[in-house]
Coordinates of C-alpha atoms and ligand atoms in Angstrom, one line a residue:
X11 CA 60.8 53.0 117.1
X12 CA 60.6 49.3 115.6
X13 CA 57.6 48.6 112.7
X14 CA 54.8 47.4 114.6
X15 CA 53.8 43.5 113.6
X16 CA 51.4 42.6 111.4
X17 CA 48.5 40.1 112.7
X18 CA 47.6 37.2 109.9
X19 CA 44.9 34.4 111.0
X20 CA 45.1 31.4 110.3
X21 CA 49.1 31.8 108.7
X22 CA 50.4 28.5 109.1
X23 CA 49.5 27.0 105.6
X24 CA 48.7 28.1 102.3
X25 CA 47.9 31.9 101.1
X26 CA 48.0 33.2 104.9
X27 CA 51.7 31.4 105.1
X28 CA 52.5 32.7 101.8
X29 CA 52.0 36.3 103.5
X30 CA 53.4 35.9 106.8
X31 CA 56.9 35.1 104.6
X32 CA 56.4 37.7 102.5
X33 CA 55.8 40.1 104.7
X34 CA 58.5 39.5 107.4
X35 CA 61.1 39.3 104.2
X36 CA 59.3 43.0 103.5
X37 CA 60.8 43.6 107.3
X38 CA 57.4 43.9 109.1
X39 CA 57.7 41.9 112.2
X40 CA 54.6 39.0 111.7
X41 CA 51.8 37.2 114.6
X42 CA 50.3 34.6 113.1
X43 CA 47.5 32.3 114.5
X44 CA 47.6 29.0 114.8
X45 CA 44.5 25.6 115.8
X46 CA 46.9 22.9 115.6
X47 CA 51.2 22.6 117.0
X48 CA 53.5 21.4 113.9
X49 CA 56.3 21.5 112.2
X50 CA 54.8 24.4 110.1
X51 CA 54.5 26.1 113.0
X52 CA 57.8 25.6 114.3
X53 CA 59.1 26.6 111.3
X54 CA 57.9 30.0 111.5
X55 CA 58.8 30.4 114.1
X56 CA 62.5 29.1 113.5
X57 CA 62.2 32.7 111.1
X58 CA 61.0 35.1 113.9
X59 CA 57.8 34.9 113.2
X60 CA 54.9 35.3 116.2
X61 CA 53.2 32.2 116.5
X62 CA 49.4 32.6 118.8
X63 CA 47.5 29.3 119.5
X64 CA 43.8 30.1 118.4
X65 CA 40.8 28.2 118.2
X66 CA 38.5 30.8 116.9
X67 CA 35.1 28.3 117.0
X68 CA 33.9 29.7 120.2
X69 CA 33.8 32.8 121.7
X70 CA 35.6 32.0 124.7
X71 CA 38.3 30.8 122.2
X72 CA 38.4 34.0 120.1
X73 CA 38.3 36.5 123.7
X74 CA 41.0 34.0 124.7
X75 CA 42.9 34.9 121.3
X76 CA 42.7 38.7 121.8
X77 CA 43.9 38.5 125.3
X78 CA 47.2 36.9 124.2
X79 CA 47.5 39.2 121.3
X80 CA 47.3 42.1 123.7
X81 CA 49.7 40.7 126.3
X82 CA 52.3 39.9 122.9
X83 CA 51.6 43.2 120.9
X84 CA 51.0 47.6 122.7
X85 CA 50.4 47.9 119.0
X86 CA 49.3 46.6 114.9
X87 CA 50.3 47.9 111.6
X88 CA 47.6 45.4 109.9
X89 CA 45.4 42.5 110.5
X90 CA 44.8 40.4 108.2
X91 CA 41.7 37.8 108.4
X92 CA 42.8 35.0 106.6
X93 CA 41.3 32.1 108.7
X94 CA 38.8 30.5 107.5
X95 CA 37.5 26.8 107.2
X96 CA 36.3 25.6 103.8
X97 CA 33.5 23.0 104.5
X98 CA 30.7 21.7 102.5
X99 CA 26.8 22.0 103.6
X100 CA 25.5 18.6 106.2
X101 CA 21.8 18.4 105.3
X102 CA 21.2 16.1 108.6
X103 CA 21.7 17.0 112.3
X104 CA 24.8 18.4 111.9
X105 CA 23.7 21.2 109.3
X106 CA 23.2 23.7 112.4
X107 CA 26.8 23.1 113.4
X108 CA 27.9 23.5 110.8
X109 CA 26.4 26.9 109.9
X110 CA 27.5 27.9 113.7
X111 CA 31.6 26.8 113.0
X112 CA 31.3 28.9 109.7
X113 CA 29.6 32.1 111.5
X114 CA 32.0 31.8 114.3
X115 CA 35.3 32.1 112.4
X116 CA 34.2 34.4 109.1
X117 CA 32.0 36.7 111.1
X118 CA 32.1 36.5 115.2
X119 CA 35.8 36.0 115.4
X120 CA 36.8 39.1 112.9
X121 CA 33.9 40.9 114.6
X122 CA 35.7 40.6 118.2
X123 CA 39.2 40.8 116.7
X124 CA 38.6 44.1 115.0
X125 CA 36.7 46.1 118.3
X126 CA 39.3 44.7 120.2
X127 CA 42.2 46.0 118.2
X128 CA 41.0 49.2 116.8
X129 CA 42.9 50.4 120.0
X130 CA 46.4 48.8 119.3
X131 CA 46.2 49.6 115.5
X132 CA 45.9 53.5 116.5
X133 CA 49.0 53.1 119.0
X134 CA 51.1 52.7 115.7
X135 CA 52.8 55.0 114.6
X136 CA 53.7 54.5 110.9
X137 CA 51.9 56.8 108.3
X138 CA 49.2 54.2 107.7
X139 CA 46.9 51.5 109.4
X140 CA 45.3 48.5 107.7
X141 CA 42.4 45.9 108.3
X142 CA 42.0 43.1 105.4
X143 CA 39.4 40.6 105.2
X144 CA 40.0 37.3 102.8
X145 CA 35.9 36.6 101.6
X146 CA 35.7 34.8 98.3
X147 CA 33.7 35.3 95.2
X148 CA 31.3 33.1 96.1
X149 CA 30.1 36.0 98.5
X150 CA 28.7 37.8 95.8
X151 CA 27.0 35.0 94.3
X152 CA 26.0 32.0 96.3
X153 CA 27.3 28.5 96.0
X154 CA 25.5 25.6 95.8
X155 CA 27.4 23.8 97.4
X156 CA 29.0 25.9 100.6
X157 CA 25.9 27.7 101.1
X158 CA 27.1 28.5 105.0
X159 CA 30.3 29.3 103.7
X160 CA 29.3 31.9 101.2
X161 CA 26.7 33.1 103.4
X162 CA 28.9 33.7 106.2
X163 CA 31.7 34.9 104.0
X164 CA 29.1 37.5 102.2
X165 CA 28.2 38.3 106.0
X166 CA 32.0 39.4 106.0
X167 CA 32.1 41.4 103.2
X168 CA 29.1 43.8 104.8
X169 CA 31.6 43.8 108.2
X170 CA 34.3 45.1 105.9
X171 CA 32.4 48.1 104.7
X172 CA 31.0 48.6 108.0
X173 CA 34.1 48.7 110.2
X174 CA 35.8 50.9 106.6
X175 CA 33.1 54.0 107.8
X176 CA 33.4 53.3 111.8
X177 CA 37.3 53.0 111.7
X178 CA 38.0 55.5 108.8
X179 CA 40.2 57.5 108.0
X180 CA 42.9 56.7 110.9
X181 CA 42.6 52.9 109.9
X182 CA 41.8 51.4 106.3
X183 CA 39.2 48.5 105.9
X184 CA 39.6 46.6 102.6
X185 CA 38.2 43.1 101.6
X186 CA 39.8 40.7 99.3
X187 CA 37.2 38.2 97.2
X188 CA 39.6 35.5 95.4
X189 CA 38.6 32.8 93.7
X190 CA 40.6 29.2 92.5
X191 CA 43.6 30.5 94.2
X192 CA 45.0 27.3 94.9
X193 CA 43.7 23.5 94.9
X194 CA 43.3 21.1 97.8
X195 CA 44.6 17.5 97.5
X196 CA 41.4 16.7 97.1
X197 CA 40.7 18.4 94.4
X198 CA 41.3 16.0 91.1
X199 CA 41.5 17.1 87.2
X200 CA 37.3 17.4 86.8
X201 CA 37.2 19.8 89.0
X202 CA 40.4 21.4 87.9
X203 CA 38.4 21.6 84.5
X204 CA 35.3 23.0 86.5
X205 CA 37.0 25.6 87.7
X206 CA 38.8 26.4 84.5
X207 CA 35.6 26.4 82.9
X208 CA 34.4 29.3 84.7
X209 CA 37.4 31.6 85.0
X210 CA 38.0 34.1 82.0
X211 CA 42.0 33.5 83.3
X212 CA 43.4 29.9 83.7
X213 CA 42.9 28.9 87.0
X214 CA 45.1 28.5 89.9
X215 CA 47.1 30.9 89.8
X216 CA 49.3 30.1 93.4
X217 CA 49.6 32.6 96.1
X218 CA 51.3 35.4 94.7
X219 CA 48.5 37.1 93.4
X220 CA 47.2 37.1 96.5
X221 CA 50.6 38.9 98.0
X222 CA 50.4 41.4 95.6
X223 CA 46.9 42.5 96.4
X224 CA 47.9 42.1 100.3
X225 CA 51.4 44.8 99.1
X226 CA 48.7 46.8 97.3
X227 CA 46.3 47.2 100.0
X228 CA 49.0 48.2 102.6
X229 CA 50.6 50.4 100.5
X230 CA 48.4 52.3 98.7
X231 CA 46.5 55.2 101.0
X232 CA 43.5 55.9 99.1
X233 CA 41.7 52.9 99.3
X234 CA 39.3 52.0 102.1
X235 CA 35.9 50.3 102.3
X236 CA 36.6 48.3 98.7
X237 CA 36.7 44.8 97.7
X238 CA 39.4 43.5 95.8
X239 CA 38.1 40.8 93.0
X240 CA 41.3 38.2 92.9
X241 CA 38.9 36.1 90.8
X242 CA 40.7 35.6 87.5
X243 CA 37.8 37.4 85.7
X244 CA 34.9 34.8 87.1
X245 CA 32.9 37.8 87.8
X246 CA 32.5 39.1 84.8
X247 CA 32.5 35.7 82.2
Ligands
NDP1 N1 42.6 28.8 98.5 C1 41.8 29.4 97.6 O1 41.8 29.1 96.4 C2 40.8 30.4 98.1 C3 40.9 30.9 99.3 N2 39.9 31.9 99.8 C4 40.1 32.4 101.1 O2 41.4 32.9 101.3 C5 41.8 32.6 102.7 C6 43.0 31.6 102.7 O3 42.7 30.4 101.9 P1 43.5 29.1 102.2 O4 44.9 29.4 102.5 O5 43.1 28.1 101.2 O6 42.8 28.7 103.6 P2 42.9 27.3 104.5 O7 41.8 26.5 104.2 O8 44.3 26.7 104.3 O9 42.7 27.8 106.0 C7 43.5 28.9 106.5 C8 43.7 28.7 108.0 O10 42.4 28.9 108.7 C9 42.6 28.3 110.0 N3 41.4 28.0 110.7 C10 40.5 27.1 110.2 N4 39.5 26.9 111.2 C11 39.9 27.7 112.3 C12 39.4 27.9 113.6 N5 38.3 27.3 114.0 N6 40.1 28.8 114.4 C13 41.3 29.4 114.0 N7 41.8 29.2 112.8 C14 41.2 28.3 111.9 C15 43.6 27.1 109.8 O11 44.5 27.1 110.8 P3 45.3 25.7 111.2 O12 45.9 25.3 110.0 O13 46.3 26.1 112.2 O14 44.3 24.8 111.7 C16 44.2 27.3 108.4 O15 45.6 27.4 108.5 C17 40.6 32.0 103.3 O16 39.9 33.0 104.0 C18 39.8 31.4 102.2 O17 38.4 31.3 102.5 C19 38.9 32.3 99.0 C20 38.8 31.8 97.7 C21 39.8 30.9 97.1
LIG2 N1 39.2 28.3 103.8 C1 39.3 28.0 102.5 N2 38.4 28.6 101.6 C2 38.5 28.2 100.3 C3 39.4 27.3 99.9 C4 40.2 26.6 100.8 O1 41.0 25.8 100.4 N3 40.1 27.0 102.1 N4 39.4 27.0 98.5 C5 38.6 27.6 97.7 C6 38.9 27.4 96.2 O2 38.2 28.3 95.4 C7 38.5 26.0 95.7 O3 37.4 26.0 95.0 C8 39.6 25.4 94.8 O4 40.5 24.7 95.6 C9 37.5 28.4 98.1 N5 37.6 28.8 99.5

């Protein structure tokens, strides 16, 4: 019998595409997730890889999403939680919005995913099963200035360890906290030094570290219910 896929949200840029390359050149089959058609996207898919429009800031949008995994997939070898959106605080009308968008994707949408998959990730047959959720350091401490973001992704975190003791030990639960992994083009040489300033390692590092914990996680089959500090030493300086 063929490997069954691995699921990554959110794999069309950045650490989640990084993955979804990896992985397939590791010979897993790969379903990513998708908001928005491009040439990222088509280029994927140009490698095999199983591209799934989803829009996971609604529920409707995030039952829609597991209906079309279900018609594409009988069965998982992973998912991997990687989507996410990265947006500062609004302290006017829009705050609640806000706070809603972040809940919906960190928390709702793995929430619904995982129930809903529990069942295909059991149908496979290989030696081992895998859930991973991307948080961030700023779970375990707060942020100024994404307090929805690291409350929601904190709200993540406690999922993680949750779903580790209900789906255990058929399927493993693990959570990966990075931190500076890789700028945005927004991001200029201040806060470059900002984040330098606060990571015992120099700071971004690039994706591969966050491969190697991903490699880790799937291959290793003692670890469930943990969180994986990709943080450069932040937590500890
Ligand atoms: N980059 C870093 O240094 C750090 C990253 N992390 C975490 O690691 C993970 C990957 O980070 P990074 O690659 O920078 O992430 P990105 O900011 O690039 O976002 C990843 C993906 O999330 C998807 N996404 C956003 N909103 C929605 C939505 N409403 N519905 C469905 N998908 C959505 C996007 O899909 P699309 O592009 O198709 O719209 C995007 O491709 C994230 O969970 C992030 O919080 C944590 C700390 C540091
Ligand atoms: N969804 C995202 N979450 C996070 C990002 C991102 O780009 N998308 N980036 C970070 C970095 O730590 C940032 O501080 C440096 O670019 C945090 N989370």
């Amino acid at each position: 019998m063929s490997q069954a896929p691995i699921l990554i949200t959110g794999g069309a840029q950045r650490l989640g595409r990084y993955c979804a390359e990896r992985l397939q050149d590791d010979g897993h089959p790969v379903i990513i997730t998708y908001r928005r058609e491009r040439e990222a996207v088509e280029a994927l898919r140009r490698r095999g890889i199983t591209a799934l429009q989803a829009d996971f800031s609604s529920e409707s949008g995030i039952m829609r999403f597991i209906e079309a995994l279900r018609e594409s997939t009988p069965r998982l070898r992973a998912v991997i939680h990687n989507a996410s959106l990265w947006e500062a605080d609004r302290f006017d009308d829009q705050a609640g919005d806000t706070f809603e968008r972040m809940f919906r994707i960190h928390m709702q949408a793995p929430y619904l995913i995982n129930l809903h998959v529990q069942e295909l990730l059991m149908a496979c047959r290989e030696p081992m099963r895998d859930i991973i959720h991307m948080t961030d350091f700023a779970a375990s401490r707060g942020s100024r200035r994404h307090v929805a973001y690291a409350a929601t992704k904190a709200g993540l975190e406690n999922l993680s360890r949750s779903f580790a003791a209900l789906f255990g030990p058929e399927i493993k639960v693990n959570t990966i906290a990075p931190a500076a992994i890789m700028l945005n083009e927004t991001d200029d040489a201040e806060y470059l030094a900002h984040l330098n300033a606060r990571s015992m390692i120099p700071a971004p590092p690039g994706p591969g570290v966050i491969w190697q914990s991903v490699r880790y996680l799937l291959d290793n089959g003692y670890i469930t219910g943990a969180t994986l500090p990709v943080d450069g030493g932040r937590h500890v300086k």
